[in-house]
Amino acid sequence: MIVPGSASQEVAAALASELDEPLAAVEYDWFADGETLVRVPDADDRAIVVASTVSDSAHVELLQLQDAARQRADEVVTVLPYMGYGRQDEAFEPGEPVSARAMARAISTGTDRVMTVNPHEASIADFFEVPCATVDAAGRLADPLPDLSDPLFLSPDAGAIDLAETVRDAYGGGAVDYFEKVRHSDTDVEIRPNDASTAGRDVVLVDDIVATGSTMSTAIDQLSAPERVFVTCVHPMLAANARTKLATAGVEAVYGTDTIERAVSAVSAAPAIAESL
Ligand code: R5P
């Protein structure tokens, strides 16, 4: 049985359909002090809790869903289509937590195993105290792309070059390159110019996540006379005014998966998750 988190209802329903498993009708109550109560009315031998931890309240809800599912099922599997705090994977200053590790430890207490989609770093899987598998949903990002002219698939930093290659391969052709990026703060990103010629070409920017949109909009500023610019990412967080930033930067279209449910979630990560479960 698939037990959906409230922020992951689309991907959970798609996964239920892929696996031909029923969906649990989770019920919610809210107390006057702001606390939430979830109820998992039914479960079978295996409960697959599907919840992207897109907010602090989604983290709390996940822990509750796991605990409720544990009382009804023999095996609890936790699918994190998007793992929040995954980018805080080291302590950058003395006294800071490794937040990804703290979250992973908490999530581990309520499950037999974990699966997560395109984590920021593969090594995040090691933070879990139960087996954790990672899934790559980037190949699907090529599906909504139109026919492209002399395409160039660009990642905004060296770390995302594999994703750009995956999308290029899934599209079926084109060049791949990347920018050098230096992050000064959450919203201040420096992208060094890249030698690849972009004039008259369709450029597809590929990254794991678009959060504030600073990385993508700064990368787009470096492109010289491209024909069209498309933005693709696995996790379309699109916080605050990120979507507007991309629109004003001249992006033709943004495509993401449903690991984070947004208007741009053009493809589902469910088939890739189903294949690995
Ligand atoms: C960083 O290494 C990631 O791959 C993304 O490039 C980054 O997190 C995107 O964040 P933002 O949209 O806030 O620039």
mmCIF file of C-alpha atoms and ligand atoms in Angstrom:
data_model
loop_
_atom_site.group_PDB
_atom_site.id
_atom_site.type_symbol
_atom_site.label_atom_id
_atom_site.label_comp_id
_atom_site.label_asym_id
_atom_site.label_seq_id
_atom_site.Cartn_x
_atom_site.Cartn_y
_atom_site.Cartn_z
ATOM 1 C CA MET A 1 0.000 0.000 0.000
ATOM 2 C CA ILE A 2 1.200 3.509 -0.858
ATOM 3 C CA VAL A 3 0.916 6.003 2.008
ATOM 4 C CA PRO A 4 1.111 9.517 0.533
ATOM 5 C CA GLY A 5 2.444 12.607 2.259
ATOM 6 C CA SER A 6 0.221 15.628 1.666
ATOM 7 C CA ALA A 7 2.901 17.391 -0.422
ATOM 8 C CA SER A 8 3.470 14.318 -2.619
ATOM 9 C CA GLN A 9 0.004 13.244 -3.665
ATOM 10 C CA GLU A 10 0.682 13.346 -7.423
ATOM 11 C CA VAL A 11 3.858 11.279 -7.347
ATOM 12 C CA ALA A 12 2.305 8.872 -4.817
ATOM 13 C CA ALA A 13 -0.732 8.336 -7.038
ATOM 14 C CA ALA A 14 1.523 7.833 -10.064
ATOM 15 C CA LEU A 15 3.589 5.310 -8.095
ATOM 16 C CA ALA A 16 0.455 3.467 -6.962
ATOM 17 C CA SER A 17 -0.577 3.227 -10.582
ATOM 18 C CA GLU A 18 2.901 2.028 -11.693
ATOM 19 C CA LEU A 19 2.985 -0.664 -8.993
ATOM 20 C CA ASP A 20 -0.727 -1.451 -9.101
ATOM 21 C CA GLU A 21 -0.900 -0.926 -5.338
ATOM 22 C CA PRO A 22 -3.722 0.756 -3.416
ATOM 23 C CA LEU A 23 -3.396 4.264 -1.984
ATOM 24 C CA ALA A 24 -4.050 4.804 1.719
ATOM 25 C CA ALA A 25 -6.658 7.473 2.469
ATOM 26 C CA VAL A 26 -4.655 9.360 5.077
ATOM 27 C CA GLU A 27 -6.758 11.512 7.407
ATOM 28 C CA TYR A 28 -5.656 14.727 9.094
ATOM 29 C CA ASP A 29 -6.620 16.647 12.209
ATOM 30 C CA TRP A 30 -5.214 19.931 13.438
ATOM 31 C CA PHE A 31 -5.147 20.907 17.077
ATOM 32 C CA ALA A 32 -5.670 24.419 18.411
ATOM 33 C CA ASP A 33 -1.955 24.704 19.278
ATOM 34 C CA GLY A 34 -1.023 24.101 15.642
ATOM 35 C CA GLU A 35 0.036 20.461 15.983
ATOM 36 C CA THR A 36 -1.081 17.947 13.370
ATOM 37 C CA LEU A 37 -2.400 14.428 13.768
ATOM 38 C CA VAL A 38 -2.320 11.994 10.860
ATOM 39 C CA ARG A 39 -4.233 8.748 10.678
ATOM 40 C CA VAL A 40 -3.414 5.874 8.322
ATOM 41 C CA PRO A 41 -6.706 3.987 8.298
ATOM 42 C CA ASP A 42 -5.470 0.931 6.459
ATOM 43 C CA ALA A 43 -2.245 -0.740 5.353
ATOM 44 C CA ASP A 44 -1.171 -4.145 4.147
ATOM 45 C CA ASP A 45 2.055 -6.096 4.693
ATOM 46 C CA ARG A 46 4.228 -3.443 3.113
ATOM 47 C CA ALA A 47 3.628 0.270 3.557
ATOM 48 C CA ILE A 48 5.457 2.539 1.129
ATOM 49 C CA VAL A 49 5.412 6.039 2.597
ATOM 50 C CA VAL A 50 5.954 8.584 -0.190
ATOM 51 C CA ALA A 51 6.714 12.049 1.121
ATOM 52 C CA SER A 52 8.962 14.815 -0.143
ATOM 53 C CA THR A 53 10.262 16.746 2.832
ATOM 54 C CA VAL A 54 9.735 20.120 1.201
ATOM 55 C CA SER A 55 9.127 21.964 4.482
ATOM 56 C CA ASP A 56 9.644 21.507 8.189
ATOM 57 C CA SER A 57 5.995 20.534 8.585
ATOM 58 C CA ALA A 58 6.411 17.934 5.840
ATOM 59 C CA HIS A 59 9.274 16.445 7.886
ATOM 60 C CA VAL A 60 7.047 16.156 10.937
ATOM 61 C CA GLU A 61 4.238 14.675 8.862
ATOM 62 C CA LEU A 62 6.631 12.068 7.445
ATOM 63 C CA LEU A 63 7.708 10.942 10.922
ATOM 64 C CA GLN A 64 4.054 10.637 11.915
ATOM 65 C CA LEU A 65 3.150 8.692 8.756
ATOM 66 C CA GLN A 66 6.034 6.288 9.327
ATOM 67 C CA ASP A 67 5.016 5.726 12.942
ATOM 68 C CA ALA A 68 1.373 5.177 12.031
ATOM 69 C CA ALA A 69 2.304 2.838 9.166
ATOM 70 C CA ARG A 70 4.666 0.875 11.402
ATOM 71 C CA GLN A 71 1.750 -0.100 13.631
ATOM 72 C CA ARG A 72 -0.111 -1.637 10.708
ATOM 73 C CA ALA A 73 2.509 -3.006 8.302
ATOM 74 C CA ASP A 74 5.312 -5.570 8.607
ATOM 75 C CA GLU A 75 7.645 -3.552 6.394
ATOM 76 C CA VAL A 76 7.867 0.229 6.073
ATOM 77 C CA VAL A 77 9.664 1.628 3.034
ATOM 78 C CA THR A 78 10.190 5.386 2.875
ATOM 79 C CA VAL A 79 10.412 7.094 -0.497
ATOM 80 C CA LEU A 80 11.715 10.654 -0.379
ATOM 81 C CA PRO A 81 11.133 11.953 -3.908
ATOM 82 C CA TYR A 82 12.852 15.135 -2.666
ATOM 83 C CA MET A 83 14.893 15.145 0.513
ATOM 84 C CA GLY A 84 14.819 18.518 2.236
ATOM 85 C CA TYR A 85 17.988 19.743 3.955
ATOM 86 C CA GLY A 86 19.952 17.539 1.529
ATOM 87 C CA ARG A 87 22.075 20.500 0.461
ATOM 88 C CA GLN A 88 23.243 21.058 4.062
ATOM 89 C CA ASP A 89 25.489 18.025 3.787
ATOM 90 C CA GLU A 90 28.429 19.431 5.749
ATOM 91 C CA ALA A 91 29.065 21.869 8.575
ATOM 92 C CA PHE A 92 30.323 24.972 6.771
ATOM 93 C CA GLU A 93 31.226 26.854 9.999
ATOM 94 C CA PRO A 94 32.183 25.534 13.444
ATOM 95 C CA GLY A 95 29.111 24.921 15.573
ATOM 96 C CA GLU A 96 26.808 24.205 12.625
ATOM 97 C CA PRO A 97 24.963 20.909 12.295
ATOM 98 C CA VAL A 98 25.217 18.551 9.355
ATOM 99 C CA SER A 99 21.505 19.001 8.816
ATOM 100 C CA ALA A 100 21.192 16.324 6.111
ATOM 101 C CA ARG A 101 22.639 13.789 8.554
ATOM 102 C CA ALA A 102 20.315 14.906 11.363
ATOM 103 C CA MET A 103 17.278 14.521 9.104
ATOM 104 C CA ALA A 104 18.485 11.173 7.772
ATOM 105 C CA ARG A 105 18.929 9.816 11.284
ATOM 106 C CA ALA A 106 15.440 10.882 12.303
ATOM 107 C CA ILE A 107 13.897 9.392 9.150
ATOM 108 C CA SER A 108 15.827 6.127 9.676
ATOM 109 C CA THR A 109 14.110 5.474 13.011
ATOM 110 C CA GLY A 110 10.729 4.862 11.386
ATOM 111 C CA THR A 111 11.572 2.736 8.379
ATOM 112 C CA ASP A 112 13.234 -0.436 7.163
ATOM 113 C CA ARG A 113 14.748 1.209 4.118
ATOM 114 C CA VAL A 114 14.812 4.475 2.223
ATOM 115 C CA MET A 115 14.811 5.487 -1.403
ATOM 116 C CA THR A 116 15.492 9.018 -2.585
ATOM 117 C CA VAL A 117 15.605 10.647 -6.019
ATOM 118 C CA ASN A 118 18.683 12.503 -7.280
ATOM 119 C CA PRO A 119 20.040 13.640 -3.908
ATOM 120 C CA HIS A 120 22.325 16.660 -4.001
ATOM 121 C CA GLU A 121 25.315 14.354 -3.295
ATOM 122 C CA ALA A 122 25.197 10.561 -3.585
ATOM 123 C CA SER A 123 27.072 10.347 -0.272
ATOM 124 C CA ILE A 124 23.936 11.579 1.534
ATOM 125 C CA ALA A 125 22.706 7.976 1.339
ATOM 126 C CA ASP A 126 25.419 7.093 3.888
ATOM 127 C CA PHE A 127 23.806 9.346 6.506
ATOM 128 C CA PHE A 128 20.860 6.958 6.855
ATOM 129 C CA GLU A 129 21.067 4.230 9.460
ATOM 130 C CA VAL A 130 19.021 1.851 7.284
ATOM 131 C CA PRO A 131 19.748 0.891 3.655
ATOM 132 C CA CYS A 132 19.228 3.865 1.332
ATOM 133 C CA ALA A 133 19.039 3.578 -2.458
ATOM 134 C CA THR A 134 19.173 6.512 -4.845
ATOM 135 C CA VAL A 135 17.155 6.808 -8.045
ATOM 136 C CA ASP A 136 17.964 8.855 -11.140
ATOM 137 C CA ALA A 137 14.878 10.475 -12.673
ATOM 138 C CA ALA A 138 16.791 12.882 -14.945
ATOM 139 C CA GLY A 139 16.331 10.802 -18.106
ATOM 140 C CA ARG A 140 12.645 11.726 -18.206
ATOM 141 C CA LEU A 141 13.453 15.444 -18.377
ATOM 142 C CA ALA A 142 14.077 15.095 -22.112
ATOM 143 C CA ASP A 143 10.468 13.966 -22.737
ATOM 144 C CA PRO A 144 8.790 17.411 -22.843
ATOM 145 C CA LEU A 145 11.554 19.080 -24.884
ATOM 146 C CA PRO A 146 10.499 20.123 -28.395
ATOM 147 C CA ASP A 147 12.661 19.462 -31.462
ATOM 148 C CA LEU A 148 15.856 21.399 -30.816
ATOM 149 C CA SER A 149 18.187 23.179 -33.195
ATOM 150 C CA ASP A 150 21.912 22.327 -32.752
ATOM 151 C CA PRO A 151 21.281 21.745 -29.020
ATOM 152 C CA LEU A 152 23.754 22.444 -26.258
ATOM 153 C CA PHE A 153 23.033 20.847 -22.878
ATOM 154 C CA LEU A 154 24.702 22.941 -20.200
ATOM 155 C CA SER A 155 25.006 22.387 -16.478
ATOM 156 C CA PRO A 156 25.604 25.452 -14.300
ATOM 157 C CA ASP A 157 28.427 23.711 -12.427
ATOM 158 C CA ALA A 158 30.721 20.730 -12.846
ATOM 159 C CA GLY A 159 28.710 18.721 -10.306
ATOM 160 C CA ALA A 160 25.674 18.558 -12.594
ATOM 161 C CA ILE A 161 27.483 17.533 -15.795
ATOM 162 C CA ASP A 162 26.281 13.925 -15.395
ATOM 163 C CA LEU A 163 22.692 15.148 -15.332
ATOM 164 C CA ALA A 164 23.270 17.195 -18.499
ATOM 165 C CA GLU A 165 24.720 14.081 -20.171
ATOM 166 C CA THR A 166 21.759 11.995 -19.043
ATOM 167 C CA VAL A 167 19.260 14.480 -20.496
ATOM 168 C CA ARG A 168 21.308 14.801 -23.715
ATOM 169 C CA ASP A 169 21.450 11.010 -24.098
ATOM 170 C CA ALA A 170 17.715 10.704 -23.436
ATOM 171 C CA TYR A 171 17.026 13.467 -25.976
ATOM 172 C CA GLY A 172 19.162 11.613 -28.499
ATOM 173 C CA GLY A 173 21.949 14.019 -29.433
ATOM 174 C CA GLY A 174 23.653 17.344 -28.871
ATOM 175 C CA ALA A 175 26.707 18.777 -27.167
ATOM 176 C CA VAL A 176 27.309 18.900 -23.403
ATOM 177 C CA ASP A 177 29.276 21.479 -21.424
ATOM 178 C CA TYR A 178 29.310 23.123 -18.015
ATOM 179 C CA PHE A 179 30.041 26.403 -16.253
ATOM 180 C CA GLU A 180 32.372 27.015 -13.320
ATOM 181 C CA LYS A 181 30.297 28.279 -10.412
ATOM 182 C CA VAL A 182 31.256 30.016 -7.176
ATOM 183 C CA ARG A 183 28.512 30.501 -4.578
ATOM 184 C CA HIS A 184 28.974 33.580 -2.360
ATOM 185 C CA SER A 185 25.679 33.249 -0.453
ATOM 186 C CA ASP A 186 22.238 31.676 -0.695
ATOM 187 C CA THR A 187 21.229 34.082 -3.458
ATOM 188 C CA ASP A 188 24.586 35.433 -4.717
ATOM 189 C CA VAL A 189 26.147 33.128 -7.283
ATOM 190 C CA GLU A 190 29.077 33.819 -9.619
ATOM 191 C CA ILE A 191 29.199 31.888 -12.889
ATOM 192 C CA ARG A 192 32.411 32.137 -14.890
ATOM 193 C CA PRO A 193 32.032 32.547 -18.666
ATOM 194 C CA ASN A 194 32.173 29.362 -20.676
ATOM 195 C CA ASP A 195 33.842 28.938 -24.088
ATOM 196 C CA ALA A 196 31.011 26.991 -25.719
ATOM 197 C CA SER A 197 29.418 28.908 -28.564
ATOM 198 C CA THR A 198 25.716 29.482 -27.965
ATOM 199 C CA ALA A 199 24.833 31.885 -30.783
ATOM 200 C CA GLY A 200 21.829 30.653 -32.745
ATOM 201 C CA ARG A 201 21.619 27.395 -30.783
ATOM 202 C CA ASP A 202 18.954 25.984 -28.516
ATOM 203 C CA VAL A 203 20.416 25.771 -25.021
ATOM 204 C CA VAL A 204 19.046 23.385 -22.392
ATOM 205 C CA LEU A 205 20.242 24.164 -18.883
ATOM 206 C CA VAL A 206 20.175 21.118 -16.596
ATOM 207 C CA ASP A 207 20.533 21.000 -12.818
ATOM 208 C CA ASP A 208 19.395 18.848 -9.917
ATOM 209 C CA ILE A 209 17.346 21.620 -8.330
ATOM 210 C CA VAL A 210 16.202 25.150 -9.039
ATOM 211 C CA ALA A 211 15.686 26.754 -5.634
ATOM 212 C CA THR A 212 16.011 30.558 -5.670
ATOM 213 C CA GLY A 213 16.759 30.518 -9.405
ATOM 214 C CA SER A 214 19.979 32.490 -8.796
ATOM 215 C CA THR A 215 22.182 29.807 -10.337
ATOM 216 C CA MET A 216 20.096 29.443 -13.472
ATOM 217 C CA SER A 217 19.451 33.145 -14.054
ATOM 218 C CA THR A 218 23.156 33.939 -13.598
ATOM 219 C CA ALA A 219 24.064 31.144 -16.028
ATOM 220 C CA ILE A 220 21.577 32.475 -18.582
ATOM 221 C CA ASP A 221 23.220 35.914 -18.356
ATOM 222 C CA GLN A 222 26.405 34.300 -19.655
ATOM 223 C CA LEU A 223 24.799 32.919 -22.815
ATOM 224 C CA SER A 224 25.508 34.851 -25.961
ATOM 225 C CA ALA A 225 22.598 35.150 -28.443
ATOM 226 C CA PRO A 226 21.073 31.689 -27.960
ATOM 227 C CA GLU A 227 18.089 30.812 -30.157
ATOM 228 C CA ARG A 228 15.970 29.528 -27.237
ATOM 229 C CA VAL A 229 16.759 28.661 -23.622
ATOM 230 C CA PHE A 230 15.073 25.807 -21.755
ATOM 231 C CA VAL A 231 15.550 25.034 -18.069
ATOM 232 C CA THR A 232 15.225 21.469 -16.817
ATOM 233 C CA CYS A 233 15.713 20.200 -13.292
ATOM 234 C CA VAL A 234 14.773 17.150 -11.271
ATOM 235 C CA HIS A 235 13.518 19.125 -8.257
ATOM 236 C CA PRO A 236 11.607 22.305 -9.206
ATOM 237 C CA MET A 237 11.623 23.941 -5.777
ATOM 238 C CA LEU A 238 11.167 27.395 -7.372
ATOM 239 C CA ALA A 239 11.191 29.242 -4.062
ATOM 240 C CA ALA A 240 10.074 32.872 -3.760
ATOM 241 C CA ASN A 241 10.342 34.633 -7.145
ATOM 242 C CA ALA A 242 12.476 31.988 -8.887
ATOM 243 C CA ARG A 243 9.976 31.328 -11.685
ATOM 244 C CA THR A 244 9.743 35.082 -12.413
ATOM 245 C CA LYS A 245 13.534 35.344 -12.452
ATOM 246 C CA LEU A 246 13.668 32.646 -15.114
ATOM 247 C CA ALA A 247 10.900 34.242 -17.153
ATOM 248 C CA THR A 248 12.574 37.645 -17.084
ATOM 249 C CA ALA A 249 15.875 36.006 -18.035
ATOM 250 C CA GLY A 250 14.146 34.923 -21.258
ATOM 251 C CA VAL A 251 13.567 31.219 -20.594
ATOM 252 C CA GLU A 252 11.248 29.615 -23.134
ATOM 253 C CA ALA A 253 10.028 26.862 -20.782
ATOM 254 C CA VAL A 254 10.886 25.211 -17.475
ATOM 255 C CA TYR A 255 10.467 21.472 -17.015
ATOM 256 C CA GLY A 256 10.829 19.547 -13.763
ATOM 257 C CA THR A 257 9.650 16.285 -12.282
ATOM 258 C CA ASP A 258 6.961 15.770 -9.655
ATOM 259 C CA THR A 259 9.433 15.151 -6.814
ATOM 260 C CA ILE A 260 8.292 18.666 -5.883
ATOM 261 C CA GLU A 261 4.804 19.343 -7.154
ATOM 262 C CA ARG A 262 4.721 22.548 -9.158
ATOM 263 C CA ALA A 263 3.051 23.825 -12.320
ATOM 264 C CA VAL A 264 6.275 22.951 -14.210
ATOM 265 C CA SER A 265 6.277 19.300 -13.043
ATOM 266 C CA ALA A 266 5.965 17.997 -16.582
ATOM 267 C CA VAL A 267 7.210 14.456 -15.947
ATOM 268 C CA SER A 268 6.866 11.950 -13.147
ATOM 269 C CA ALA A 269 9.665 10.359 -11.163
ATOM 270 C CA ALA A 270 7.303 7.472 -10.359
ATOM 271 C CA PRO A 271 8.431 5.089 -13.146
ATOM 272 C CA ALA A 272 12.084 5.425 -12.055
ATOM 273 C CA ILE A 273 11.100 4.891 -8.396
ATOM 274 C CA ALA A 274 8.903 1.903 -9.273
ATOM 275 C CA GLU A 275 11.733 0.291 -11.225
ATOM 276 C CA SER A 276 14.054 0.475 -8.196
ATOM 277 C CA LEU A 277 11.601 -0.559 -5.464
HETATM 278 C C1 R5P B 1 24.028 23.441 -6.164
HETATM 279 O O1 R5P B 1 25.129 22.895 -6.242
HETATM 280 C C2 R5P B 1 22.824 22.876 -6.816
HETATM 281 O O2 R5P B 1 23.167 21.915 -7.769
HETATM 282 C C3 R5P B 1 21.980 23.945 -7.474
HETATM 283 O O3 R5P B 1 22.714 24.549 -8.509
HETATM 284 C C4 R5P B 1 21.586 25.007 -6.516
HETATM 285 O O4 R5P B 1 21.238 24.472 -5.286
HETATM 286 C C5 R5P B 1 20.430 25.827 -7.058
HETATM 287 O O5 R5P B 1 20.063 26.783 -6.114
HETATM 288 P P1 R5P B 1 19.544 28.199 -6.544
HETATM 289 O O6 R5P B 1 18.419 28.019 -7.506
HETATM 290 O O7 R5P B 1 19.103 28.823 -5.250
HETATM 291 O O8 R5P B 1 20.687 28.955 -7.123
#
